[in-house]
């Protein structure tokens, strides 16, 4: 991930400080890190994390151990974080929704925590006192993608110029994204029909049957851990029903969905690896400003467009950062 793709919120000079309890340089000891997730480990962003760690000189089994606690539902995050503490990790990675950071901070106030915060503001929620100088044991990356909701709807309107209504699938992990979508839709003159998905695994077929016909011209899909996990199923579902769908990350488009607009998840996790390396070599979390991504990508699957019978306007083709043919 290129450095210029992030804005670093600097504030004052950093002092050299060895964070108590953090791992030291990889040449001195095994670095033990851990994370908790509803996803299986074999995801594109985890691959990017491991690849970047390897570039930084860390290799699993030699000087790196990744404790990966798989959970089945968000309610299990607190116990998952407690399990990481019991496994005596050096640094915790708290990636995804707010509950991950809540659970990590409840589990420890000593171990460094590197967050990849998606859809919540750690400063506004008082998890850190400053983005530039995050006091305490938390630092990392802050991706408030709910701010991108208006942009996604604008692109949807460009895709279907006479779009006046659309459906939204959301769940407990994407509730704030829906509220942002709702606010943006009002200004764009788009009526939304939101269907809350509950009790995973979700039945997308049954959910679609509940969507009134007039709202079926397009599907807007926020993201959550469960929705990301089910991205292949969701992409297949939208193609089967010939539904133009807008997604939050490119992984849905790689799976066969129509288009996405957002930051690069693999890029965010590659940056998390950089934070981990700095902490492993003696930096305190308070020395490491919290970063925000500044580069966003529009990914379009032209093959899917043809398959579902959608003509892509020239403006979208020219605007796309990548077109999958």
JSON list of C-alpha atoms in Angstrom, two decimals, residues 34 93 109 181:
[
{"chain": "A", "resi": 34, "resn": "UNK", "atom": "CA", "xyz": [-4.01, -12.17, 17.63]},
{"chain": "A", "resi": 93, "resn": "UNK", "atom": "CA", "xyz": [-5.58, -6.56, 16.18]},
{"chain": "A", "resi": 109, "resn": "UNK", "atom": "CA", "xyz": [-5.69, -1.94, 29.27]},
{"chain": "A", "resi": 181, "resn": "UNK", "atom": "CA", "xyz": [-27.71, 5.87, 3.26]}
]
